[in-house]
Coordinates of C-alpha atoms and ligand atoms in Angstrom, one line a residue:
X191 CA 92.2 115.4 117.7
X192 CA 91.4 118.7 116.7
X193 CA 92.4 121.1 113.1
X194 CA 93.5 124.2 113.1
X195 CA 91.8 125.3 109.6
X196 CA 93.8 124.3 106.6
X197 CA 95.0 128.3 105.6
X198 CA 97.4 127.3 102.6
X199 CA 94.7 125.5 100.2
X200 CA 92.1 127.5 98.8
X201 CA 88.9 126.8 99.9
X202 CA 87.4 124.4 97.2
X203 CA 86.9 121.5 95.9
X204 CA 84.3 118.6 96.6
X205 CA 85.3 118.2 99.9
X206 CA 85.0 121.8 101.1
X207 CA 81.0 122.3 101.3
X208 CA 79.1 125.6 101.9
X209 CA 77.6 125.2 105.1
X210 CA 74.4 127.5 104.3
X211 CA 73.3 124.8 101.9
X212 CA 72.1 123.3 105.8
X213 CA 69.5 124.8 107.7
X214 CA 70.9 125.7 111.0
X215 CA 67.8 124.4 112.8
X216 CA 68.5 121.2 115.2
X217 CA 67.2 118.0 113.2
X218 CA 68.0 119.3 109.3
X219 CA 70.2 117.3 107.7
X220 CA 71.8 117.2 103.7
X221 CA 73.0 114.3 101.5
X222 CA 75.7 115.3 99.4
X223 CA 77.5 112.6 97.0
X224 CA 80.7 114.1 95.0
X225 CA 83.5 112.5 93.1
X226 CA 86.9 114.2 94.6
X227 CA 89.9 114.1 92.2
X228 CA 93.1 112.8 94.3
X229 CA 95.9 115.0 93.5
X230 CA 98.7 114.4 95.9
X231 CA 99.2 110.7 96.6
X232 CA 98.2 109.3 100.0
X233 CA 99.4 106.6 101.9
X234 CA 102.7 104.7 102.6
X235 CA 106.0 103.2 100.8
X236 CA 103.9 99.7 100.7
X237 CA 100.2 100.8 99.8
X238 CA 98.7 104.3 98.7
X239 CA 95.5 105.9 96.9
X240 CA 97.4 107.2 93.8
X241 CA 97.5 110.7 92.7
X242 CA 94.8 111.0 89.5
X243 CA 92.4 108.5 90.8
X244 CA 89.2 109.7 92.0
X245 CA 87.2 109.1 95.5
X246 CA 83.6 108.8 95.4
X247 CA 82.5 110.2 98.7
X248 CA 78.8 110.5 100.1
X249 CA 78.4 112.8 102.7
X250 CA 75.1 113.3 105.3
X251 CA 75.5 117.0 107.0
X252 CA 73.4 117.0 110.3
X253 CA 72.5 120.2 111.9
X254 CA 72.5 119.8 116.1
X255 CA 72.1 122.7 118.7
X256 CA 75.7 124.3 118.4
X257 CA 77.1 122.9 115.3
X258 CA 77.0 120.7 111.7
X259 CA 78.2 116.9 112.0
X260 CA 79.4 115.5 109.0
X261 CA 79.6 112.0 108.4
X262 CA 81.7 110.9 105.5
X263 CA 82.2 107.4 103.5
X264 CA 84.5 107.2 100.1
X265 CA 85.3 105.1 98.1
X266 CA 89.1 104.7 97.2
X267 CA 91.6 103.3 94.6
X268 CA 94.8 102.0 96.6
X269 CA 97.8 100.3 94.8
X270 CA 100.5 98.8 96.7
X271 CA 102.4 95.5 97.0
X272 CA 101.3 92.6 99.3
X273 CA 104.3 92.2 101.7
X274 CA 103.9 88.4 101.6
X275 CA 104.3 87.1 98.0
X276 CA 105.3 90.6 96.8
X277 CA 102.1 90.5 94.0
X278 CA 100.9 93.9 93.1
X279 CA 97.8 95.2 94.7
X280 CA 95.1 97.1 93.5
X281 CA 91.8 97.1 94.8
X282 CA 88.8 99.9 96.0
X283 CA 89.4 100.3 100.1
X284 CA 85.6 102.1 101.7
X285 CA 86.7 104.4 104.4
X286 CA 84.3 106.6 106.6
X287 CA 85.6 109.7 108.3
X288 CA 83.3 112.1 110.9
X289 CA 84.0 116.0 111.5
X290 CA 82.2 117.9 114.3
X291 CA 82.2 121.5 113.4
X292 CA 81.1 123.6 116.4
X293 CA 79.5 127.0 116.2
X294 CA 81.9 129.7 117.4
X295 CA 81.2 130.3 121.0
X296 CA 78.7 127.4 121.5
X297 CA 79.2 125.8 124.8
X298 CA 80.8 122.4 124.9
X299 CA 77.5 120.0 124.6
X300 CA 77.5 115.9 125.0
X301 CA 77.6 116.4 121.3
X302 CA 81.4 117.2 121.9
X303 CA 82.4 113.6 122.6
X304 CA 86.3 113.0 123.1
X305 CA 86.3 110.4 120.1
X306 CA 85.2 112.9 118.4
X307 CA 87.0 115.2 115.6
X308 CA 85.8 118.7 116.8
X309 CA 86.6 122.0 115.2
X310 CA 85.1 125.3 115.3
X311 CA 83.2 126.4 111.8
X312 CA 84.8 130.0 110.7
X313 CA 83.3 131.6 108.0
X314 CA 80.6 129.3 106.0
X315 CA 83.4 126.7 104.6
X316 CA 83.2 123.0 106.0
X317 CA 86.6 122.0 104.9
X318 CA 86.4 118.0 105.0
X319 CA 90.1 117.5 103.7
X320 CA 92.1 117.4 106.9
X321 CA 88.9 114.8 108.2
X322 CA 89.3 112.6 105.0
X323 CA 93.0 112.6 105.2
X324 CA 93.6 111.5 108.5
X325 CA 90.8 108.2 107.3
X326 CA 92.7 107.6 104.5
X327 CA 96.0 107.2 106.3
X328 CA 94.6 105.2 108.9
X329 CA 92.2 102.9 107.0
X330 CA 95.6 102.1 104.7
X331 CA 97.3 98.7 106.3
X332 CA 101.1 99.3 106.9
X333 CA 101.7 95.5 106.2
X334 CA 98.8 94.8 103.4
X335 CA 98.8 91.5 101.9
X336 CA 96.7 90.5 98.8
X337 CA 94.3 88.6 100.1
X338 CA 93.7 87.7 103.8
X339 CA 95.6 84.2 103.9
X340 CA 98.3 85.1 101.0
X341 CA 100.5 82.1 102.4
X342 CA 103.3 84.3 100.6
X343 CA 106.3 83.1 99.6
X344 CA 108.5 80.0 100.3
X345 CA 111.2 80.9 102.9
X346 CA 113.5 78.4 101.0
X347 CA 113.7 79.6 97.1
X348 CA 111.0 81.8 97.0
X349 CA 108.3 80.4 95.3
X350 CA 104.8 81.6 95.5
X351 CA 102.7 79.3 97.3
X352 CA 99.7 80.5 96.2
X353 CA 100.4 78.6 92.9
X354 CA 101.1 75.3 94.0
X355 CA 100.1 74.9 97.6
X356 CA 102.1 71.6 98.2
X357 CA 105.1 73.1 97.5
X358 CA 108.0 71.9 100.3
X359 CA 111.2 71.2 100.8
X360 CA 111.4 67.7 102.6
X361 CA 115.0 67.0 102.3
X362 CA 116.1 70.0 103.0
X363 CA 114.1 70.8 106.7
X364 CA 116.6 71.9 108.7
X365 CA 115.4 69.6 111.6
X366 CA 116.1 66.5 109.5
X367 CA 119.6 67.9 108.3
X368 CA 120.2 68.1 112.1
X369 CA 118.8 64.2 112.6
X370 CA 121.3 63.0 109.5
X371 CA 123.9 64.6 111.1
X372 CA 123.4 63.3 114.7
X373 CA 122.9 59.9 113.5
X374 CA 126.3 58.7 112.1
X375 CA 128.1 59.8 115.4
X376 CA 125.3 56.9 116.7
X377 CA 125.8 53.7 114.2
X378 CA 123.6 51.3 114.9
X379 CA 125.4 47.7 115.3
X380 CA 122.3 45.9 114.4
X381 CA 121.4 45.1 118.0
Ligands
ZN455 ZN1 100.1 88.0 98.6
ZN456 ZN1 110.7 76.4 98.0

């Protein structure tokens, strides 16, 4: 997946980083930790990181022969609704995003792996957005549930079954209902 550069937003922000703040020289690196204010929610109709919440992000900048290589981690507030018992959630999700930025002109190198997100530095700006985004939308679950066994909700009436775990419905199983009514087509005669 590659970027074309982002030419709408302004170039700013904690996630858009100076690159002269790295040495160019193969084997300097720079550890940057920022707190980026979300403005636009991101995520999906079940679970997002809300507008007005704040990621903290960490980022370690690694100068290599014919680019930077950013490696990212944040730390994000999502809110959302488990799709099991329906209970609100809202909890921190850790995501971790890389960006390749390439020199311009700097022949492809084993540096430029496939898996990786490659896109050619213009001008001295290291615009992590796109990078983060894209993390963001693909750490967020599309069917996230409170906790990993949320046994959700009874099929029956609805009833959480996280509060009363014994909850059930004996007389009412649909392979009994089916027994009762096979059974007085069969009478037994008390043989
Ligand atoms: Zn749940
Ligand atoms: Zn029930």
């Amino acid at each position: 997946v590659s970027h074309s550069p982002n030419s709408h937003a302004p170039l700013e922000g904690p996630l858009v980083i100076d690159s002269r703040r790295l040495h160019r020289q193969p084997g300097s690196s720079l550890r940057l930790a920022a707190d980026a204010p979300i403005e636009a929610p991101l995520g999906n109709d079940v679970l997002a990181v809300p507008a007005g919440t704040t990621a903290e992000i960490t980022l370690l900048l690694e100068s290599v022969l014919d680019g930077i290589l950013v490696t990212g981690r944040a730390v994000v507030r999502t809110r959302g609704t488990c799709v099991r018992c329906l209970d609100d959630i809202d909890r921190d999700e850790e995501i971790e995003f890389r960006q390749f930025f390439s020199y311009p002109g700097a022949e492809p190198t084993e540096a430029d792996d496939e898996s990786e997100d490659v896109v050619e530095l213009v001008g001295n700006h290291l615009d992590l957005r796109p990078a983060f985004r894209d993390a963001v939308l693909l750490a967020l679950p599309l069917t996230p549930t409170c906790r990993p066994d949320c046994p959700g909700l009874c099929p029956e009436c609805g009833h959480r079954l996280a509060d009363d775990p014994d909850h059930k419905h004996e007389h009412h199983d649909p392979r009994w209902s089916a027994l009762a009514a096979w059974q007085p087509e069969h009478p037994s005669e008390g043989e």
